[in-house]
Coordinates of C-alpha atoms in Angstrom, one line a residue:
M15 CA 0.0 0.0 0.0
A16 CA 2.9 2.3 0.7
L17 CA 4.2 1.8 -2.8
I18 CA 0.8 2.6 -4.3
S19 CA 0.4 5.8 -2.2
I20 CA 3.9 7.0 -3.2
L21 CA 3.1 6.4 -6.9
S22 CA -0.2 8.2 -6.6
E23 CA 1.4 11.2 -5.1
I24 CA 4.0 11.3 -7.9
L25 CA 1.3 11.1 -10.5
Q26 CA -0.6 14.1 -8.9
R27 CA 2.2 16.5 -9.8
P28 CA 0.9 19.4 -11.8
T29 CA 3.3 19.1 -14.7
I30 CA 4.6 16.2 -16.8
G31 CA 8.2 17.3 -16.1
G32 CA 7.5 17.1 -12.4
V33 CA 6.1 13.6 -12.7
L34 CA 9.0 12.4 -14.8
G35 CA 11.5 13.9 -12.4
E36 CA 9.9 12.3 -9.4
L37 CA 9.7 8.9 -11.2
M38 CA 13.4 9.2 -12.1
L39 CA 14.3 9.9 -8.5
F40 CA 12.1 7.0 -7.4
V41 CA 13.5 4.4 -9.8
A42 CA 17.1 5.5 -9.9
P43 CA 18.1 3.9 -6.5
V44 CA 16.6 0.6 -7.6
W45 CA 18.7 0.4 -10.8
I46 CA 21.8 1.7 -8.9
A47 CA 21.3 -1.2 -6.4
V48 CA 21.1 -3.7 -9.2
L49 CA 24.2 -2.4 -10.9
V50 CA 26.1 -2.4 -7.7
G51 CA 25.0 -6.0 -7.1
V52 CA 26.2 -7.0 -10.5
L53 CA 29.6 -5.3 -10.0
V54 CA 30.0 -6.7 -6.5
G55 CA 29.1 -10.2 -7.8
W56 CA 31.8 -10.0 -10.5
A57 CA 34.5 -8.4 -8.4
W58 CA 34.1 -10.3 -5.1
K59 CA 33.1 -14.0 -4.6
P60 CA 34.5 -15.9 -1.7
K61 CA 35.1 -19.6 -2.0
W62 CA 32.3 -20.5 0.4
A63 CA 29.8 -18.8 -2.0
N64 CA 30.2 -21.8 -4.3
L65 CA 28.3 -24.0 -1.8
G66 CA 25.1 -22.3 -2.8
K67 CA 26.1 -21.3 -6.3
D68 CA 23.7 -20.6 -9.1
F69 CA 20.2 -21.0 -7.8
L70 CA 19.2 -20.5 -11.4
D71 CA 21.8 -22.9 -12.7
C72 CA 20.9 -25.8 -10.4
P73 CA 17.6 -25.9 -8.5
K74 CA 18.0 -29.7 -8.5
E75 CA 21.3 -31.4 -8.8
N76 CA 20.2 -34.3 -10.8
S77 CA 17.9 -32.5 -13.3
S78 CA 19.0 -30.6 -16.3
T79 CA 18.6 -30.5 -20.0
S80 CA 17.6 -28.6 -23.2
L81 CA 14.1 -28.9 -24.8
M82 CA 11.4 -27.3 -25.0
P83 CA 12.7 -26.5 -23.0
S84 CA 12.7 -25.0 -20.0
C85 CA 15.8 -23.2 -21.1
L86 CA 17.0 -19.9 -22.1
S87 CA 18.8 -18.1 -24.9
R88 CA 21.0 -15.1 -25.4
S89 CA 19.0 -12.0 -24.5
S90 CA 18.6 -9.5 -21.7
F91 CA 17.8 -12.2 -19.1
P92 CA 17.7 -15.9 -18.9
S93 CA 14.1 -16.5 -19.7
L94 CA 14.4 -15.1 -23.2
N95 CA 17.6 -17.0 -23.6
S96 CA 15.8 -20.2 -22.9
T97 CA 13.9 -19.7 -26.0
K98 CA 16.7 -20.0 -28.5
L99 CA 18.2 -23.0 -26.9
Q100 CA 15.0 -24.8 -26.4
L101 CA 14.0 -23.6 -29.8
T102 CA 17.1 -24.3 -31.8
S103 CA 16.2 -27.9 -31.3
F104 CA 12.6 -27.1 -31.2
I105 CA 12.3 -26.3 -35.0
S106 CA 12.5 -27.8 -38.4
S107 CA 14.1 -26.8 -41.6
V108 CA 14.4 -26.3 -45.2
A109 CA 14.3 -27.5 -48.7
N110 CA 16.3 -29.4 -51.2
D111 CA 16.3 -30.0 -54.9
G112 CA 17.3 -33.6 -54.7
A113 CA 21.0 -33.1 -55.2
E114 CA 22.2 -34.5 -51.9
K115 CA 22.5 -38.1 -53.0
E116 CA 24.9 -37.1 -55.8
A117 CA 27.2 -34.9 -53.7
S118 CA 30.6 -36.3 -52.7
V119 CA 30.8 -37.9 -49.3
A120 CA 33.6 -38.2 -46.8
P121 CA 34.4 -41.9 -46.3
P122 CA 33.4 -43.6 -43.0
T123 CA 36.1 -43.7 -40.3
T124 CA 34.6 -46.2 -37.9
S125 CA 34.2 -50.0 -38.0
S126 CA 30.9 -51.6 -39.1
D127 CA 30.2 -53.2 -35.7
C128 CA 28.8 -50.0 -34.3
S129 CA 31.4 -49.8 -31.5
S130 CA 33.6 -47.0 -30.4
S131 CA 37.3 -46.8 -31.3
H132 CA 38.0 -48.7 -28.1
G133 CA 35.4 -51.4 -28.9
E134 CA 33.9 -50.9 -25.5
R135 CA 30.1 -50.9 -26.2
N136 CA 27.4 -51.1 -28.8
L137 CA 25.9 -47.8 -29.8
S138 CA 22.6 -49.2 -31.0
G139 CA 21.4 -49.6 -27.5
L140 CA 21.7 -45.8 -26.8
V141 CA 18.7 -45.0 -28.9
G142 CA 16.5 -48.0 -29.5
D143 CA 13.1 -49.3 -30.6
D144 CA 11.4 -48.0 -27.5
D145 CA 12.4 -44.5 -28.5
L146 CA 10.9 -45.0 -31.9
E147 CA 7.7 -46.2 -30.3
H148 CA 7.6 -43.2 -28.1
I149 CA 8.0 -40.6 -30.9
C150 CA 5.4 -42.5 -33.0
R151 CA 2.9 -42.1 -30.1
L152 CA 3.8 -38.4 -29.7
V153 CA 3.1 -37.9 -33.5
E154 CA -0.2 -39.7 -33.3
V155 CA -1.1 -37.9 -30.0
T156 CA -1.7 -41.2 -28.3
D157 CA 1.1 -41.1 -25.6
G158 CA -1.4 -40.7 -22.7
G159 CA 0.1 -37.4 -21.6
P160 CA -1.7 -34.1 -20.7
A161 CA -3.6 -32.2 -23.4
W162 CA -1.5 -29.8 -25.5
I163 CA -2.3 -26.1 -25.2
Q164 CA -1.8 -24.0 -28.2
M165 CA 0.7 -21.1 -27.8
M166 CA 1.3 -19.7 -31.3
D167 CA 0.1 -19.8 -34.9
R168 CA 2.2 -17.6 -37.2
S169 CA 3.3 -17.7 -40.8
T170 CA 5.5 -16.1 -43.5
P171 CA 5.1 -16.5 -47.3
T172 CA 7.4 -19.5 -47.2
M173 CA 6.9 -21.0 -43.7
G174 CA 4.0 -21.8 -41.4
Y175 CA 4.6 -22.3 -37.6
Q176 CA 2.4 -23.6 -34.8
A177 CA 3.4 -24.4 -31.2
W178 CA 1.8 -26.0 -28.2
R179 CA 2.9 -26.6 -24.6
R180 CA 1.8 -28.9 -21.8
D181 CA 2.9 -29.3 -18.2
P182 CA 3.3 -32.9 -17.0
E183 CA 2.8 -33.7 -13.3
T184 CA 6.6 -34.2 -13.0
G185 CA 9.4 -32.8 -15.0
P186 CA 9.9 -29.6 -17.1
P187 CA 7.3 -28.2 -19.6
Q188 CA 7.0 -30.0 -22.9
Y189 CA 6.7 -28.4 -26.2
R190 CA 5.3 -29.5 -29.6
S191 CA 5.7 -27.6 -32.8
R192 CA 4.5 -28.0 -36.4
T193 CA 6.6 -26.2 -39.0
V194 CA 5.9 -26.3 -42.7
F195 CA 8.5 -25.1 -45.2
E196 CA 7.5 -24.4 -48.8
D197 CA 9.7 -25.8 -51.6
A198 CA 11.6 -28.1 -49.2
T199 CA 12.2 -31.8 -49.3
P200 CA 12.3 -34.1 -46.2
E201 CA 15.8 -35.2 -47.0
L202 CA 17.3 -31.8 -46.9
V203 CA 15.5 -30.8 -43.7
R204 CA 16.8 -34.0 -42.1
D205 CA 20.4 -33.3 -43.1
F206 CA 20.1 -29.6 -42.2
F207 CA 19.2 -30.4 -38.6
W208 CA 21.8 -33.1 -38.3
D209 CA 24.7 -31.1 -39.7
D210 CA 26.7 -29.9 -36.8
S211 CA 29.4 -28.4 -39.0
F212 CA 26.9 -26.0 -40.6
R213 CA 24.8 -25.3 -37.5
P214 CA 27.1 -22.5 -36.0
K215 CA 26.2 -20.4 -39.1
W216 CA 22.6 -20.1 -37.9
D217 CA 22.8 -21.2 -34.2
D218 CA 25.0 -18.6 -32.5
M219 CA 24.6 -20.4 -29.1
L220 CA 26.5 -23.5 -30.2
I221 CA 30.2 -23.0 -29.4
Q222 CA 31.4 -26.6 -29.7
A223 CA 30.1 -29.8 -31.4
T224 CA 32.1 -33.0 -31.3
T225 CA 31.3 -36.5 -32.5
L226 CA 32.4 -38.9 -29.8
E227 CA 31.3 -42.2 -31.4
E228 CA 29.3 -43.3 -34.5
C229 CA 27.9 -46.4 -36.0
P230 CA 28.1 -46.5 -39.8
T231 CA 25.6 -49.4 -39.9
T232 CA 22.6 -47.9 -38.1
G233 CA 23.7 -44.2 -38.2
T234 CA 23.6 -43.9 -34.4
M235 CA 25.8 -41.1 -33.1
L236 CA 27.1 -40.0 -29.7
V237 CA 27.8 -36.3 -29.8
Q238 CA 28.9 -33.6 -27.4
W239 CA 27.5 -30.1 -27.5
V240 CA 28.6 -27.0 -25.6
R241 CA 26.2 -24.1 -25.7
K242 CA 26.9 -20.5 -24.8
F243 CA 24.8 -18.8 -22.2
P244 CA 24.6 -15.2 -20.9
F245 CA 27.3 -13.9 -18.4
F246 CA 25.1 -14.6 -15.4
C247 CA 24.7 -18.3 -16.3
S248 CA 27.4 -20.9 -17.0
D249 CA 27.6 -22.6 -20.3
R250 CA 25.8 -25.9 -20.8
E251 CA 27.2 -29.3 -22.0
Y252 CA 25.1 -32.0 -23.6
I253 CA 26.0 -35.6 -24.3
I254 CA 23.4 -36.6 -26.9
G255 CA 22.6 -39.9 -28.5
R256 CA 20.8 -39.7 -31.9
R257 CA 19.4 -41.9 -34.6
I258 CA 17.0 -41.8 -37.6
W259 CA 14.4 -44.3 -38.7
E260 CA 12.9 -44.1 -42.2
S261 CA 9.6 -45.3 -43.6
G262 CA 9.2 -44.3 -47.2
R263 CA 10.0 -40.6 -47.2
M264 CA 9.0 -40.2 -43.6
Y265 CA 11.8 -39.7 -41.1
Y266 CA 11.7 -40.2 -37.3
C267 CA 14.7 -38.4 -35.8
V268 CA 15.4 -39.0 -32.2
T269 CA 18.0 -37.1 -30.1
K270 CA 18.2 -37.3 -26.3
G271 CA 20.6 -37.2 -23.4
V272 CA 22.1 -40.6 -22.8
P273 CA 24.2 -42.2 -20.1
N274 CA 27.9 -41.9 -20.9
S275 CA 31.4 -42.1 -19.5
V276 CA 32.5 -38.6 -20.3
P277 CA 33.9 -37.0 -17.1
R278 CA 31.9 -34.2 -15.6
R279 CA 33.3 -30.8 -15.1
N280 CA 32.2 -27.8 -13.0
K281 CA 32.0 -25.8 -16.1
P282 CA 30.3 -26.2 -18.5
R283 CA 27.4 -27.6 -16.5
R284 CA 26.2 -30.9 -17.7
V285 CA 22.5 -31.2 -18.9
D286 CA 21.2 -34.7 -18.3
L287 CA 17.5 -34.5 -19.0
Y288 CA 17.2 -33.6 -22.7
Y289 CA 14.8 -34.8 -25.3
S290 CA 14.4 -33.3 -28.8
S291 CA 12.9 -35.5 -31.5
W292 CA 10.9 -34.8 -34.7
C293 CA 9.0 -36.4 -37.5
I294 CA 9.8 -35.1 -41.0
R295 CA 7.5 -35.8 -44.0
A296 CA 6.4 -34.3 -47.3
V297 CA 3.1 -32.5 -47.4
E298 CA 1.0 -30.6 -49.9
S299 CA 2.0 -27.0 -50.6
K300 CA -0.2 -24.2 -49.7
K301 CA 0.0 -23.0 -53.3
G302 CA -2.9 -25.3 -54.0
D303 CA -1.3 -27.2 -56.9
G304 CA -1.8 -30.6 -55.2
Q305 CA 2.0 -31.2 -55.2
L306 CA 3.8 -32.6 -52.2
S307 CA 6.4 -29.8 -52.5
A308 CA 6.4 -28.6 -48.9
C309 CA 8.0 -30.3 -45.8
E310 CA 6.3 -30.7 -42.4
V311 CA 8.3 -31.1 -39.2
L312 CA 6.6 -32.1 -36.0
L313 CA 9.0 -31.5 -33.2
F314 CA 8.8 -32.5 -29.5
H315 CA 11.1 -30.9 -27.1
Y316 CA 11.8 -30.7 -23.4
E317 CA 14.8 -30.3 -21.1
D318 CA 15.7 -29.3 -17.6
M319 CA 18.6 -26.9 -17.7
G320 CA 18.5 -26.0 -14.0
I321 CA 16.5 -22.9 -14.5
P322 CA 13.1 -22.4 -12.7
W323 CA 10.5 -23.7 -15.1
E324 CA 8.1 -20.7 -14.8
I325 CA 10.9 -18.4 -15.8
A326 CA 11.8 -20.7 -18.7
K327 CA 8.1 -20.8 -19.9
L328 CA 7.9 -17.0 -19.8
G329 CA 11.1 -16.8 -21.9
V330 CA 9.8 -19.3 -24.5
R331 CA 6.5 -17.5 -24.8
Q332 CA 8.1 -14.1 -25.3
G333 CA 11.0 -15.0 -27.6
M334 CA 9.7 -18.0 -29.5
W335 CA 8.6 -16.4 -32.8
G336 CA 11.7 -14.2 -33.0
A337 CA 14.0 -17.2 -32.7
V338 CA 11.9 -19.2 -35.2
K339 CA 12.0 -16.5 -37.9
K340 CA 15.9 -16.5 -37.8
I341 CA 16.2 -20.2 -38.7
E342 CA 14.7 -20.1 -42.2
P343 CA 17.5 -17.9 -43.7
G344 CA 20.0 -20.5 -42.4
M345 CA 18.0 -23.3 -44.0
R346 CA 17.9 -21.5 -47.3
A347 CA 21.6 -20.9 -47.2
Y348 CA 22.1 -24.6 -46.5
Q349 CA 19.8 -25.4 -49.5
K350 CA 21.9 -23.2 -51.7
Q351 CA 25.1 -24.7 -50.5
R352 CA 23.9 -28.3 -51.2
S353 CA 22.5 -27.4 -54.6
S354 CA 26.0 -26.1 -55.6
G355 CA 27.3 -29.7 -55.2
S356 CA 29.6 -29.0 -52.2
Q357 CA 31.0 -32.0 -50.3
L358 CA 28.8 -33.5 -47.6
S359 CA 30.0 -33.0 -44.0
R360 CA 30.5 -36.2 -41.9
C361 CA 27.3 -35.4 -39.9
A362 CA 25.2 -34.9 -43.1
F363 CA 26.6 -38.2 -44.4
M364 CA 25.6 -40.0 -41.2
A365 CA 22.1 -38.5 -41.5
Q366 CA 21.6 -40.5 -44.6
I367 CA 22.2 -43.8 -42.8
N368 CA 18.7 -44.7 -41.5
T369 CA 17.1 -47.8 -40.1
K370 CA 14.3 -48.9 -42.4
I371 CA 10.8 -49.7 -41.0
S372 CA 7.6 -50.7 -42.7
M373 CA 4.2 -49.0 -42.6
D374 CA 2.8 -52.2 -41.0
Y375 CA 5.2 -51.8 -38.1
L376 CA 4.2 -48.2 -37.7
R377 CA 0.5 -49.2 -37.6
S378 CA 1.2 -51.7 -35.0
L379 CA 2.5 -49.0 -32.7
E380 CA -0.7 -47.0 -32.9
S381 CA -2.4 -49.0 -30.2
T382 CA -1.7 -47.1 -27.0
V383 CA -2.9 -46.5 -23.5
S384 CA -4.9 -43.4 -24.0
N385 CA -5.4 -40.3 -26.2
S386 CA -4.1 -36.8 -25.6
S387 CA -6.3 -34.4 -27.4
E388 CA -5.0 -31.0 -28.6
I389 CA -6.7 -27.8 -27.4
E390 CA -6.9 -25.4 -30.2
C391 CA -7.6 -22.3 -28.1
C392 CA -4.6 -20.1 -27.3
D393 CA -3.0 -19.9 -23.8
S394 CA -4.8 -17.3 -21.7
S395 CA -1.5 -15.6 -21.1
E396 CA -1.1 -15.1 -24.9
Q397 CA -4.5 -13.5 -25.2
H398 CA -3.6 -10.8 -22.7
P399 CA 0.1 -10.1 -23.3
G400 CA -0.1 -6.7 -21.6
R401 CA -0.7 -8.4 -18.2
N402 CA 2.7 -10.1 -18.5
I403 CA 4.8 -7.0 -18.8
P404 CA 5.1 -6.2 -15.0
K405 CA 5.7 -9.8 -14.2
L406 CA 8.3 -10.1 -17.0
L407 CA 10.2 -7.0 -15.7
V408 CA 10.0 -8.0 -12.1
I409 CA 11.1 -11.6 -12.5
G410 CA 13.7 -10.6 -15.1
G411 CA 15.2 -8.1 -12.6
A412 CA 15.2 -10.8 -9.9
V413 CA 17.1 -13.2 -12.2
V414 CA 19.9 -10.6 -12.8
L415 CA 20.0 -9.6 -9.1
A416 CA 20.0 -13.2 -7.9
C417 CA 22.8 -14.2 -10.3
S418 CA 24.9 -11.2 -9.5
L419 CA 24.7 -11.5 -5.7
D420 CA 25.6 -15.2 -5.8
R421 CA 25.2 -15.6 -2.0
G422 CA 23.6 -19.0 -1.8
L423 CA 20.1 -20.5 -2.0
L424 CA 18.5 -18.5 0.9
T425 CA 19.3 -15.1 -0.6
K426 CA 18.0 -16.1 -4.0
A427 CA 14.9 -17.7 -2.5
V428 CA 14.1 -14.4 -0.7
I429 CA 14.7 -12.4 -3.9
F430 CA 12.4 -14.5 -6.0
G431 CA 9.8 -14.6 -3.3
V432 CA 9.7 -10.8 -3.2
A433 CA 9.6 -10.6 -7.0
R434 CA 6.7 -13.0 -7.1
R435 CA 4.7 -10.8 -4.7
F436 CA 5.4 -7.6 -6.6
A437 CA 4.4 -9.4 -9.8
K438 CA 1.0 -10.3 -8.2
M439 CA 0.6 -6.7 -7.1
G440 CA 1.3 -5.5 -10.6
R441 CA -1.4 -7.8 -12.0
K442 CA -4.0 -6.4 -9.6
L443 CA -3.2 -2.7 -10.5

């Protein structure tokens, strides 16, 4: 009430200049305190502070990942940064004129027994038939999970995009998207998303991509990603198993975090819970000519990066479309590069090694426990974006302040508790 009375007194000033002057005097100490907190957090951090380090980085020691994530991307605060990351994997891509099969290919470098260079294990078990069954049920909306809530429906002349979210009883928010690219083939979209050597040209958060092991028989790969995060969050490391199944010209591409023997480090922080998989297939173009010249990508993504899920959801909602729009230029550039007959990268070559499955096998997977129906209405928070502005600013400021102070869990819990109350007050005003 005291805050409201102060603001009302300021607004009763007789001149606009007086109101602005009083508001500046009122707000300036808050920003000065935030800046001082950031500077102090950078300049002075005792060793004992690491005991409670990064409330945002690690709310739960054993949970982390990247998918639809409850993650953040590179922007003014972590919630918007979650978008890119969650979304870099959360999207589909581009077209091809059929030249990929004729392009030159780097020869395989691993043995045909699907084992690592040390012969220690079989890679086929990292991503197996149960993962194929799971993505098939997600595609058919028969996985028995909660209903999907539509978040977005946008389009450009050459791309259509829809997105949904759902909140399971346990675990991070899950996201589903449908992207349709005009004048694109499933094969090029598949290769584009798999090609780690080209990805840095459109994904500016990826700072390292290394293939640890690969199987030239099934196409299974074990890869290591390191993603760049804002200054107030440490970088993230992913150890990902991935594999592609093919039925006709329909491709089921599964990528997920897998158990591994790669040693953990303090930095970058390891993300364990990660799932990002998609179904790619040809669909009819919106041109109305009856031709299957467009490509549809159904993508399912979730991850736990160690960031509070509500903040991650806010970031995805605010930054999703901006991140999606930036991907198509990268896909078109990839399409142009492939049409020029340039040599395939190793990852693009591995993307063409798929496990063949029949339509009868796919139909046998359609019998599931229960249905999960989509809800076509938009999220209520999307219908009234203005109501989110105070909450966005308050929680965003709390993120910066909590990260900069770095004084342990108790301090950060207090900061976020106060921010939550102010956000509720702002919603009532």
